[in-house]
Amino acid sequence: MIRKILAKVVICIVLAVAVVWTITPVMWMISLSFKTYGEWRTPSLIPHNPTLDNYIMLFSPQSITTIFIAYTAVLEPITRPLIRSLIISATATVIAIIIGFFTAYGASRYNSPGSFTLFFTLLTRMLPPAVFVTPIVIYFTTLALIDNIIGLALLYAATTLTYAVWILKGFIDAIPIEWEEAALLEGASPLQAIFKVVIPIVRPGMVVAGLFIFLMSWTELLFALVLTNLNVPLSVQVSKYVTAVGALWGVQAAAALVSSIIPLVIGYLIQRHLITGFTFGLVRG
Amino acid sequence: MIFLELREISKVIGDKVILHKINLEVGEGEIISIVGPPGSGKTTLLKIICGLVAPTSGKVYLEGEDITNLPPHERGFSMVFEVPPVYPDRTGYDNIAFPLRLKKLGEDEIRKRVLAVAELLGIRHVLHRKPSTYSGGEYQRVAIARALVTQPRLLLLDEPFKNLDAKIREAMVSWLKELHKKIGVTIIYATHDPLEGMSLGNKVMVLLNGVQKQLGSPLEILMKPADLDVDDFISIPALNVVKGRIEECSENGIGVTFSNLKLRIPKKISKCELGQELFIAFRPHDLIINAKEGVSVLRGRVININYAGRNQLVSLEMNGLVVRAVVSKDLKIGIGDAISFTLNPERVRLYDANSKKLLE
């Protein structure tokens, strides 16, 4: 009896620590984003003089006449990087999922391009990205893709492709080949079998892989920092509020909050698919 | 009139022979069972019939016309695969309507046909539900409905009831028989369970390791297995096989010995040679326990008892040989008991020691 209670107490403590661990930075971020300049370095959770200045600085930096004006390094309203990031992440996701699906299909059904090559594609994720920076910069300079959001989208699609392939291969492997053969027997072309049988069944997998790739592209900083100049994506913009000149902690917190809204909304909209996606292996056999 | 004919169908992949010279004639409206253990080539044979796999050699004829190279969808056959093609992402209705939509039929026509076939198979209640909510039997019936909705000329069933419990499987087999009576479609049914195959088919093909061992009525196969392998495969519980030799050839029977035991069988075989080695095979059902004293009475000691429904399966040890017997549950015996028994001489089958062929 006592042991049971003790076990429960321990579990509660562990859970409480986990909750505090995850929630605190978010709480701190929200709180900070509503604090005035003078309050940024104080530990109180509730702001004494709640203000929207940080947000005004984000969306319309020119209208600010207060102390922030000293940091004119960041003058672009955050809406522009936000739209850029949306375009980059969405493009990367769509490209990676389309190419990834057909690669995964070939790998699953015809063992092409061979298990070694397939494993080899993971290499791009095993080495630290810093290793790739120099060659990529040279390539991008040659291809005139520096400071081009499409270039960044292509780069993200290429580096996340391996996730799409591996996730979708797992899903396609779980579909018996007979399910396609049945369609062939009924007069479908091989392509129709893919589009009318395989794709509808692996759609949850595409959603899971897509969200994953979207988030990776959304938060990627290193390549974005190196390969852009004026056309910066959101992750770079967020980093810019803290510079060598000075640190706009409150503005950065507000920017981080804004940048986490899009993934949150997407995650919420597709959560139904996410659940099917994560439990796909439970199809009756 | 021969509806479907297979002539010398062989399939070789690499240096592995999957199927070796299969011959089969199917009349319209028949149910043919193909029985064989897993890996014996049943699925490949069905896929050759429906055109998904090309045979290495041999021909397929439909009503006298060579269809070996006809693409699958032009043959008008349907197949229910071992993993039935019921797609988890759509409702029963959409699953059954799938082949009709491929044929670009109007939605009204599709609706009419789907409802008709659902009515026939008793699955109207699952049409609006997704497969994850189905019971095993409903799942299989939706698969069969999808196969039947195109009104195929031939229905190929590849172990459709493999994943069901024994009881439901039995019910589904009876249901399939009823359905066949109603619609009369020609069916080729593949199964690993010889009893299921024999209870369903009016002709049964025994396929072992890609070789067509026997083709005949269920009774023929049961009473006169072509060779020891067939007998061994179709016998449930497992067949008793002992090696022996012929000691006596006379007008009213032959005497065989095995492991110092003598057995007289009132049966004549065409070539009886003294000293000829052979296999003596008898099913556990054909042992008679507590036999009266006589020439062919054997003695053994009970070493194991398994209860199986109304019967018990008893393992008997005699002179180092172990044989199994099915006896009534009412018989009070225990492990270690000495028991006398004999064999129903009519039911003992003799097989040549080399060719394993039935000696008649």
XYZ file of C-alpha atoms in Angstrom:
645
model
C 0.000 0.000 0.000
C 2.657 2.454 1.067
C 4.757 1.398 -1.871
C 1.873 2.128 -4.210
C 1.404 5.615 -2.794
C 5.146 6.187 -2.924
C 5.223 5.088 -6.554
C 2.417 7.516 -7.358
C 4.185 10.355 -5.579
C 7.371 9.679 -7.506
C 5.481 9.563 -10.791
C 3.762 12.868 -9.966
C 7.059 14.533 -9.110
C 8.673 13.307 -12.319
C 5.696 14.525 -14.364
C 5.680 17.870 -12.586
C 9.377 18.373 -13.328
C 8.755 17.441 -16.966
C 5.879 19.916 -17.210
C 7.885 22.742 -15.624
C 10.838 21.861 -17.847
C 8.790 22.205 -21.042
C 6.409 24.973 -20.079
C 8.770 27.430 -18.350
C 10.628 28.671 -21.446
C 7.320 29.209 -23.226
C 5.850 31.061 -20.242
C 9.001 33.109 -19.935
C 8.860 33.917 -23.652
C 5.220 35.038 -23.479
C 5.828 37.103 -20.366
C 8.943 38.718 -21.794
C 7.199 39.700 -24.999
C 4.782 41.925 -23.051
C 7.401 43.570 -20.823
C 8.784 47.048 -21.270
C 12.425 47.640 -22.011
C 13.308 48.325 -18.404
C 11.726 45.139 -17.162
C 13.465 42.632 -19.510
C 16.098 41.682 -16.984
C 13.712 41.201 -14.045
C 12.575 37.713 -13.102
C 8.870 38.435 -12.466
C 6.463 36.306 -14.506
C 3.681 38.895 -14.696
C 4.742 42.121 -16.430
C 4.235 45.232 -14.239
C 3.397 47.517 -17.130
C 2.147 45.256 -19.923
C 2.965 46.781 -23.299
C 2.552 45.996 -26.973
C 5.671 47.930 -27.913
C 7.615 44.791 -28.683
C 4.956 43.711 -31.163
C 4.733 47.150 -32.729
C 8.492 47.046 -33.169
C 8.071 43.699 -34.916
C 5.376 44.616 -37.367
C 6.102 48.270 -37.973
C 9.606 49.191 -36.812
C 9.506 52.619 -38.482
C 6.669 53.864 -36.287
C 8.638 53.326 -33.099
C 10.218 56.467 -31.671
C 11.278 55.150 -28.307
C 14.582 53.793 -27.207
C 14.329 50.976 -29.822
C 15.179 53.409 -32.575
C 18.813 53.023 -31.612
C 18.777 49.515 -33.025
C 17.981 50.274 -36.598
C 19.832 47.184 -37.763
C 16.439 45.503 -37.773
C 14.107 47.635 -39.739
C 12.166 45.181 -41.858
C 8.658 44.379 -40.578
C 8.439 40.740 -39.566
C 5.602 40.034 -42.007
C 8.042 39.877 -44.923
C 10.356 37.205 -43.459
C 7.228 35.415 -42.318
C 5.896 35.204 -45.863
C 9.344 34.254 -47.159
C 9.592 31.437 -44.631
C 6.110 30.233 -45.548
C 7.057 30.097 -49.228
C 10.403 28.408 -48.523
C 9.009 25.803 -46.114
C 5.923 25.019 -48.191
C 7.930 24.684 -51.402
C 10.554 22.502 -49.721
C 7.850 20.316 -48.191
C 5.944 19.820 -51.430
C 9.090 19.023 -53.439
C 10.493 16.676 -50.797
C 7.183 14.821 -50.408
C 6.583 14.363 -54.142
C 10.108 13.201 -54.938
C 10.301 11.342 -51.651
C 7.113 9.415 -52.344
C 8.189 8.150 -55.739
C 11.678 7.299 -54.469
C 10.146 5.455 -51.542
C 7.769 3.641 -53.878
C 10.628 2.486 -56.065
C 12.648 1.484 -53.025
C 9.764 -0.427 -51.514
C 8.434 -2.191 -54.593
C 11.484 -2.612 -56.809
C 14.334 -2.307 -54.297
C 15.671 0.603 -56.294
C 18.029 2.450 -55.857
C 19.329 -0.320 -53.608
C 19.445 -0.478 -49.858
C 22.997 0.908 -49.646
C 22.184 4.060 -51.593
C 19.056 4.483 -49.546
C 21.049 4.239 -46.354
C 23.685 6.516 -47.853
C 21.143 9.328 -48.248
C 20.945 9.462 -44.462
C 24.555 10.618 -44.504
C 23.414 14.185 -45.151
C 21.815 14.062 -41.715
C 24.653 12.294 -39.938
C 27.400 14.806 -40.577
C 27.219 18.183 -38.852
C 25.710 20.696 -41.310
C 28.740 22.966 -40.874
C 30.674 20.458 -42.990
C 28.473 21.270 -45.960
C 28.410 25.018 -45.600
C 31.476 25.880 -47.644
C 30.730 23.695 -50.693
C 27.103 24.769 -50.635
C 28.084 28.436 -50.597
C 30.340 27.827 -53.605
C 27.583 25.985 -55.467
C 25.031 28.638 -54.673
C 27.351 31.417 -55.743
C 27.979 29.650 -59.057
C 24.269 29.071 -59.573
C 23.449 32.639 -58.519
C 21.117 31.334 -55.836
C 22.553 33.358 -52.954
C 19.903 35.502 -51.260
C 17.213 33.671 -53.255
C 14.379 32.051 -51.335
C 13.839 29.426 -54.045
C 17.463 28.398 -53.645
C 16.908 27.946 -49.955
C 13.722 25.963 -50.617
C 15.601 23.642 -52.991
C 18.371 23.165 -50.439
C 15.868 22.288 -47.700
C 14.020 19.908 -50.011
C 17.302 18.164 -50.799
C 18.451 17.855 -47.208
C 15.088 16.667 -45.869
C 14.349 14.334 -48.771
C 15.895 11.410 -46.953
C 13.302 11.771 -44.155
C 10.465 11.745 -46.635
C 11.888 8.629 -48.298
C 12.402 6.720 -45.075
C 9.091 7.640 -43.480
C 7.067 6.952 -46.630
C 8.958 3.742 -47.402
C 7.782 2.414 -44.055
C 4.203 3.240 -44.965
C 4.404 1.748 -48.455
C 6.080 -1.395 -47.130
C 3.018 -1.915 -44.949
C 0.708 -1.977 -47.989
C 0.470 -5.492 -49.426
C 1.413 -5.596 -53.098
C -1.820 -7.545 -53.636
C -3.803 -4.387 -52.898
C -2.298 -2.866 -56.018
C -2.569 -6.072 -58.008
C -6.283 -6.192 -57.254
C -6.638 -2.787 -58.905
C -4.533 -3.919 -61.880
C -6.794 -6.943 -62.271
C -9.788 -4.625 -62.350
C -8.344 -2.598 -65.191
C -6.276 0.081 -63.486
C -2.969 1.166 -64.994
C 0.095 0.926 -62.727
C -0.023 4.701 -62.303
C -3.722 4.576 -61.433
C -2.940 1.899 -58.862
C -0.466 4.298 -57.280
C -2.777 7.299 -57.331
C -6.021 5.547 -56.395
C -4.750 2.924 -53.984
C -1.317 3.723 -52.570
C -1.457 7.492 -52.188
C -4.840 7.635 -50.419
C -3.644 4.986 -47.977
C -0.277 6.633 -47.240
C -1.764 10.129 -47.005
C -1.383 10.174 -43.193
C 2.277 9.295 -43.685
C 2.675 12.141 -46.135
C 1.127 14.487 -43.591
C 3.463 13.317 -40.833
C 6.540 13.531 -43.057
C 5.342 16.847 -44.440
C 4.880 18.432 -41.028
C 8.291 17.173 -39.999
C 9.970 18.615 -43.080
C 8.030 21.862 -42.766
C 9.221 22.306 -39.186
C 12.822 21.517 -40.078
C 12.760 24.074 -42.881
C 10.938 26.586 -40.695
C 13.523 26.509 -37.928
C 16.719 25.985 -39.943
C 19.180 28.767 -39.136
C 22.745 27.978 -40.223
C 22.260 27.726 -44.007
C 19.694 30.506 -43.968
C 22.163 32.775 -42.223
C 24.976 32.004 -44.643
C 23.012 31.953 -47.883
C 20.819 35.026 -47.470
C 21.573 38.681 -47.249
C 18.497 40.850 -47.646
C 15.850 38.227 -48.318
C 16.128 36.652 -44.880
C 13.710 34.004 -43.678
C 12.024 34.143 -40.293
C 14.628 32.159 -38.367
C 17.328 34.618 -39.367
C 15.104 37.596 -38.615
C 14.435 36.273 -35.104
C 18.147 35.978 -34.481
C 18.741 39.538 -35.639
C 17.032 41.183 -32.692
C 19.969 40.268 -30.515
C 23.097 41.663 -32.082
C 26.495 42.932 -31.158
C 25.025 46.439 -30.884
C 22.473 45.464 -28.312
C 19.900 42.923 -27.274
C 16.176 43.443 -27.855
C 15.119 40.531 -25.632
C 11.490 41.515 -25.499
C 11.234 41.979 -29.260
C 12.980 38.706 -29.875
C 10.595 36.928 -27.523
C 7.665 38.408 -29.403
C 9.229 37.348 -32.709
C 9.771 33.814 -31.436
C 6.155 33.688 -30.333
C 4.937 34.878 -33.724
C 7.140 32.386 -35.533
C 5.780 29.487 -33.491
C 2.169 30.316 -34.329
C 2.211 28.956 -37.908
C 3.527 25.484 -36.967
C 1.039 25.396 -34.082
C -1.876 26.192 -36.348
C -0.775 23.640 -38.959
C -0.267 20.995 -36.300
C -3.725 21.682 -34.917
C -5.388 21.512 -38.335
C -3.846 18.186 -39.238
C -3.852 16.470 -35.873
C -6.512 14.008 -37.023
C -4.106 12.807 -39.733
C -1.241 12.781 -37.272
C -2.983 10.242 -35.067
C -3.698 7.942 -38.024
C -0.158 8.503 -39.198
C 1.456 7.481 -35.967
C -0.761 4.408 -35.573
C -0.636 3.255 -39.166
C 0.976 -0.091 -38.364
C -2.266 -1.276 -36.779
C -4.046 -2.031 -40.055
C -5.828 -5.344 -39.870
C -3.856 -7.940 -41.829
C -17.933 -28.096 -72.118
C -14.574 -27.156 -70.708
C -14.690 -23.615 -69.383
C -11.105 -23.031 -68.315
C -8.166 -25.203 -69.164
C -4.576 -25.137 -67.982
C -2.186 -27.065 -70.166
C 1.319 -27.903 -68.906
C 1.699 -24.699 -66.930
C 5.225 -24.277 -65.537
C 6.839 -21.389 -63.735
C 10.556 -21.149 -63.106
C 12.192 -18.209 -61.356
C 15.984 -18.325 -61.567
C 16.750 -21.998 -61.062
C 13.828 -22.506 -58.710
C 10.867 -24.439 -60.074
C 7.722 -22.872 -58.642
C 5.234 -24.868 -60.702
C 5.839 -27.968 -62.776
C 3.492 -28.908 -65.646
C 0.118 -28.225 -64.111
C -2.917 -29.516 -66.016
C -6.428 -28.629 -65.031
C -9.832 -28.592 -66.636
C -12.602 -26.594 -65.045
C -16.248 -26.858 -66.007
C -18.521 -23.831 -65.804
C -20.045 -23.431 -62.349
C -17.659 -25.822 -60.639
C -15.708 -25.209 -57.428
C -12.153 -26.451 -57.708
C -10.014 -26.561 -54.587
C -6.276 -26.305 -54.808
C -4.750 -27.612 -51.603
C -1.112 -27.525 -50.635
C 1.077 -26.402 -47.761
C 2.360 -22.802 -47.706
C 4.938 -22.251 -50.432
C 3.611 -24.970 -52.690
C 2.818 -22.557 -55.514
C -0.924 -22.051 -55.033
C -0.809 -18.264 -55.174
C 1.469 -18.283 -58.226
C -0.912 -20.646 -60.018
C -3.890 -18.387 -59.283
C -1.935 -15.338 -60.429
C -1.082 -17.144 -63.670
C -4.761 -17.912 -64.208
C -5.777 -14.297 -63.713
C -2.837 -12.991 -65.702
C -0.833 -11.132 -63.076
C 2.062 -13.556 -63.527
C 3.164 -14.962 -66.885
C 3.891 -18.699 -66.988
C 7.374 -19.801 -68.124
C 5.715 -22.345 -70.381
C 2.249 -23.742 -70.906
C -1.055 -22.259 -71.971
C -4.259 -21.038 -70.417
C -7.463 -21.539 -72.411
C -10.831 -19.952 -71.773
C -13.622 -21.680 -73.651
C -11.080 -23.054 -76.102
C -9.449 -19.685 -76.722
C -5.810 -19.117 -75.799
C -5.728 -16.317 -73.206
C -2.171 -16.860 -71.957
C -1.073 -13.424 -73.134
C -4.308 -11.544 -72.535
C -3.887 -8.677 -70.032
C -5.491 -9.401 -66.649
C -8.376 -6.940 -66.845
C -9.551 -8.249 -70.216
C -10.115 -11.740 -68.849
C -13.082 -10.808 -66.704
C -11.809 -12.717 -63.673
C -11.774 -11.575 -60.070
C -9.400 -12.590 -57.339
C -9.550 -12.287 -53.561
C -6.007 -12.265 -52.291
C -4.586 -13.727 -49.128
C -4.450 -10.190 -47.741
C -7.876 -9.141 -49.010
C -7.826 -5.842 -50.903
C -10.061 -3.890 -48.550
C -8.488 -0.459 -48.350
C -8.403 0.940 -44.806
C -8.844 4.568 -45.837
C -12.352 4.261 -47.295
C -15.753 2.902 -46.396
C -17.150 -0.471 -47.386
C -19.216 1.202 -50.090
C -16.199 2.909 -51.636
C -14.209 -0.316 -51.448
C -16.861 -2.304 -53.273
C -17.450 0.511 -55.765
C -13.730 0.789 -56.536
C -13.624 -1.545 -59.586
C -16.824 -0.001 -60.986
C -15.420 3.511 -60.693
C -12.321 2.329 -62.543
C -14.643 1.262 -65.335
C -16.157 4.767 -65.230
C -19.725 3.610 -64.657
C -22.351 6.166 -63.683
C -22.894 6.701 -59.951
C -26.518 5.497 -60.216
C -25.472 2.237 -61.825
C -22.655 1.837 -59.279
C -25.060 2.417 -56.415
C -27.486 -0.157 -57.770
C -24.809 -2.794 -58.213
C -23.067 -2.197 -54.876
C -26.355 -2.377 -52.985
C -27.360 -5.536 -54.847
C -24.119 -7.348 -54.063
C -24.147 -6.084 -50.455
C -27.683 -7.414 -50.094
C -26.622 -10.769 -51.516
C -23.675 -11.099 -49.140
C -25.519 -9.700 -46.126
C -23.178 -6.749 -45.554
C -25.456 -3.748 -46.058
C -24.777 -2.678 -42.484
C -21.029 -2.207 -43.081
C -21.278 -0.130 -46.262
C -20.901 3.210 -44.509
C -18.239 2.006 -42.067
C -14.482 1.860 -42.423
C -12.673 -1.480 -42.411
C -11.089 -0.918 -38.989
C -14.533 -1.474 -37.453
C -15.227 -4.783 -39.230
C -15.194 -8.222 -37.734
C -13.007 -10.783 -39.511
C -15.982 -12.293 -41.333
C -17.280 -8.904 -42.496
C -13.832 -7.986 -43.753
C -13.664 -11.122 -45.912
C -17.188 -10.615 -47.183
C -16.460 -7.057 -48.252
C -13.444 -8.406 -50.144
C -15.618 -11.012 -51.856
C -18.259 -8.383 -52.592
C -15.630 -6.250 -54.296
C -14.612 -9.267 -56.365
C -18.204 -10.141 -57.267
C -19.489 -6.657 -58.053
C -17.868 -6.756 -61.495
C -19.836 -9.946 -62.247
C -16.718 -12.000 -63.010
C -16.808 -15.183 -65.057
C -14.340 -16.806 -62.690
C -13.686 -16.106 -59.020
C -10.244 -16.936 -57.696
C -9.997 -17.171 -53.934
C -6.549 -17.364 -52.348
C -6.902 -18.510 -48.732
C -9.652 -15.965 -48.141
C -10.466 -17.279 -44.668
C -6.941 -17.931 -43.462
C -6.916 -15.320 -40.709
C -10.282 -16.222 -39.205
C -10.946 -18.300 -36.080
C -11.722 -21.941 -36.713
C -15.425 -21.504 -35.919
C -15.954 -18.462 -38.120
C -13.958 -20.127 -40.873
C -16.296 -23.077 -40.820
C -19.298 -20.765 -40.991
C -17.727 -18.819 -43.863
C -17.045 -22.004 -45.833
C -20.702 -23.047 -45.515
C -21.734 -19.513 -46.412
C -19.537 -19.611 -49.519
C -21.112 -22.907 -50.556
C -24.585 -21.379 -50.189
C -23.501 -18.334 -52.146
C -22.162 -20.535 -54.911
C -25.507 -22.322 -55.113
C -27.245 -18.962 -55.493
C -25.059 -17.329 -58.112
C -23.324 -20.311 -59.712
C -20.077 -18.523 -60.492
C -17.085 -20.741 -61.232
C -14.701 -20.719 -58.280
C -11.101 -21.780 -57.859
C -10.297 -21.909 -54.176
C -6.768 -22.246 -52.817
C -6.191 -23.329 -49.236
C -3.526 -24.911 -47.067
C -6.179 -26.821 -45.159
C -6.958 -30.088 -46.975
C -10.178 -30.661 -45.043
C -11.480 -27.203 -45.943
C -10.524 -27.787 -49.576
C -12.223 -31.150 -49.701
C -15.369 -29.919 -47.993
C -15.732 -27.093 -50.514
C -14.548 -28.326 -53.881
C -16.215 -30.828 -56.145
C -12.742 -31.427 -57.522
C -9.541 -31.115 -55.529
C -6.007 -30.618 -56.782
C -3.211 -31.528 -54.399
C -0.200 -29.348 -55.057
C 3.033 -30.207 -53.257
C 6.223 -28.249 -53.956
C 4.863 -27.046 -57.274
C 4.033 -30.538 -58.479
C 0.453 -31.526 -59.170
C 0.278 -34.760 -57.202
C -3.346 -35.640 -57.649
C -6.547 -34.281 -59.114
C -9.822 -35.901 -58.234
C -12.979 -35.851 -56.217
C -12.558 -35.343 -52.466
C -13.505 -38.979 -51.836
C -10.942 -40.284 -54.318
C -8.229 -38.279 -52.683
C -9.262 -39.329 -49.224
C -9.566 -43.031 -50.016
C -6.899 -43.458 -52.655
C -4.120 -40.924 -52.211
C -1.773 -41.095 -55.184
C 1.275 -41.422 -53.017
C 2.559 -41.220 -49.489
C 3.167 -37.455 -49.620
C -0.449 -36.790 -50.521
C -1.676 -39.142 -47.811
C 0.631 -37.476 -45.314
C -0.547 -33.995 -46.306
C -4.288 -34.638 -46.203
C -4.285 -36.682 -43.010
C -5.244 -34.719 -39.896
C -4.128 -35.644 -37.252
C -0.800 -36.683 -38.731
C -0.563 -40.010 -40.512
C 1.211 -42.980 -38.951
C 3.892 -44.259 -41.302
C 6.076 -47.250 -40.563
C 8.605 -48.987 -42.748
C 8.054 -52.699 -43.269
C 8.417 -55.571 -45.707
C 6.225 -58.172 -47.333
C 6.490 -61.583 -45.659
C 3.603 -63.411 -47.210
C 1.669 -63.282 -50.446
C -1.462 -65.379 -50.610
C -4.900 -65.503 -52.197
C -6.697 -63.830 -49.330
C -4.231 -61.153 -48.418
C -0.681 -60.229 -47.675
C 1.340 -60.351 -44.517
C 3.685 -57.551 -43.664
C 6.123 -57.173 -40.813
C 7.453 -54.062 -39.272
C 9.650 -53.743 -36.224
C 9.212 -57.448 -35.331
C 5.449 -57.133 -35.504
C 3.269 -58.992 -37.938
C 0.170 -57.680 -39.628
C -2.122 -59.475 -42.036
C -3.957 -57.336 -44.531
C -6.861 -58.861 -46.447
C -6.044 -56.983 -49.593
C -4.456 -57.900 -52.874
C -1.874 -55.875 -54.690
C -0.986 -56.353 -58.315
C 2.676 -57.081 -57.741
C 3.358 -58.905 -54.521
C 7.004 -59.810 -53.982
C 8.333 -61.430 -50.856
C 10.824 -59.254 -49.085
C 9.690 -56.103 -50.885
C 10.194 -53.013 -48.783
C 7.271 -50.702 -48.344
C 5.697 -47.991 -46.232
C 2.676 -48.947 -44.206
C 0.404 -45.961 -43.603
C -2.688 -45.712 -41.468
C -4.595 -42.775 -40.067
C -4.899 -42.378 -36.292
C -8.660 -42.820 -36.692
C -8.176 -46.341 -38.032
C -6.567 -47.837 -34.954
C -8.892 -50.073 -32.975
C -8.082 -50.064 -29.277
C -8.565 -53.056 -26.959
C -8.799 -55.540 -29.801
C -9.588 -59.190 -29.206
C -6.627 -61.523 -29.338
C -5.676 -62.594 -32.834
C -2.933 -62.584 -35.388
C -2.813 -58.884 -36.092
C -3.119 -57.653 -32.565
C -0.311 -55.341 -31.503
C 0.663 -54.180 -28.062
C 1.865 -50.784 -26.993
C 2.320 -48.558 -24.013
C 0.628 -45.173 -23.680
C 3.230 -42.391 -23.544
C 1.145 -39.295 -24.175
C -2.497 -38.215 -24.263
C -3.896 -35.062 -25.869
C -7.543 -34.184 -25.544
C -9.080 -33.051 -28.803
C -12.776 -32.312 -28.612
C -14.819 -35.500 -28.286
C -11.744 -37.634 -28.767
C -8.337 -38.089 -27.323
C -5.189 -38.433 -29.335
C -3.073 -41.156 -27.767
C 0.584 -41.787 -28.541
C 1.552 -45.429 -28.193
C 5.049 -46.761 -28.028
C 5.822 -50.267 -29.188
C 9.304 -51.670 -29.700
C 10.673 -48.180 -30.152
C 8.020 -47.128 -32.678
C 5.542 -44.415 -31.815
C 2.081 -44.436 -33.383
C -0.852 -42.156 -32.696
C -4.422 -43.248 -32.259
C -7.672 -41.320 -32.003
C -9.873 -42.933 -29.379
C -13.114 -41.990 -27.728
C -12.883 -39.641 -24.760
C -14.866 -42.144 -22.697
C -12.056 -44.655 -22.764
C -10.323 -44.467 -19.388
C -6.620 -44.761 -19.960
C -3.559 -43.255 -18.365
C 0.033 -42.742 -19.278
C 2.030 -45.942 -18.882
C -0.946 -48.280 -19.512
C -0.367 -51.266 -21.741
C -2.867 -51.446 -24.540
C -3.618 -53.948 -27.238
C -4.826 -52.674 -30.565
C -5.222 -53.592 -34.159
C -5.682 -51.778 -37.422
C -8.756 -51.597 -39.523
C -7.250 -53.691 -42.331
C -9.419 -52.057 -44.969
C -7.930 -48.705 -44.151
C -4.272 -49.615 -44.167
C -2.506 -48.330 -47.263
C 0.759 -49.633 -48.608
C 3.226 -47.480 -50.485
C 6.296 -48.467 -52.448
C 9.435 -47.724 -50.460
C 11.206 -46.066 -53.388
C 8.603 -44.324 -55.507
C 6.211 -43.744 -52.571
C 3.388 -44.625 -54.970
C 0.268 -46.334 -53.682
C 0.396 -50.139 -54.096
C -2.873 -51.435 -55.377
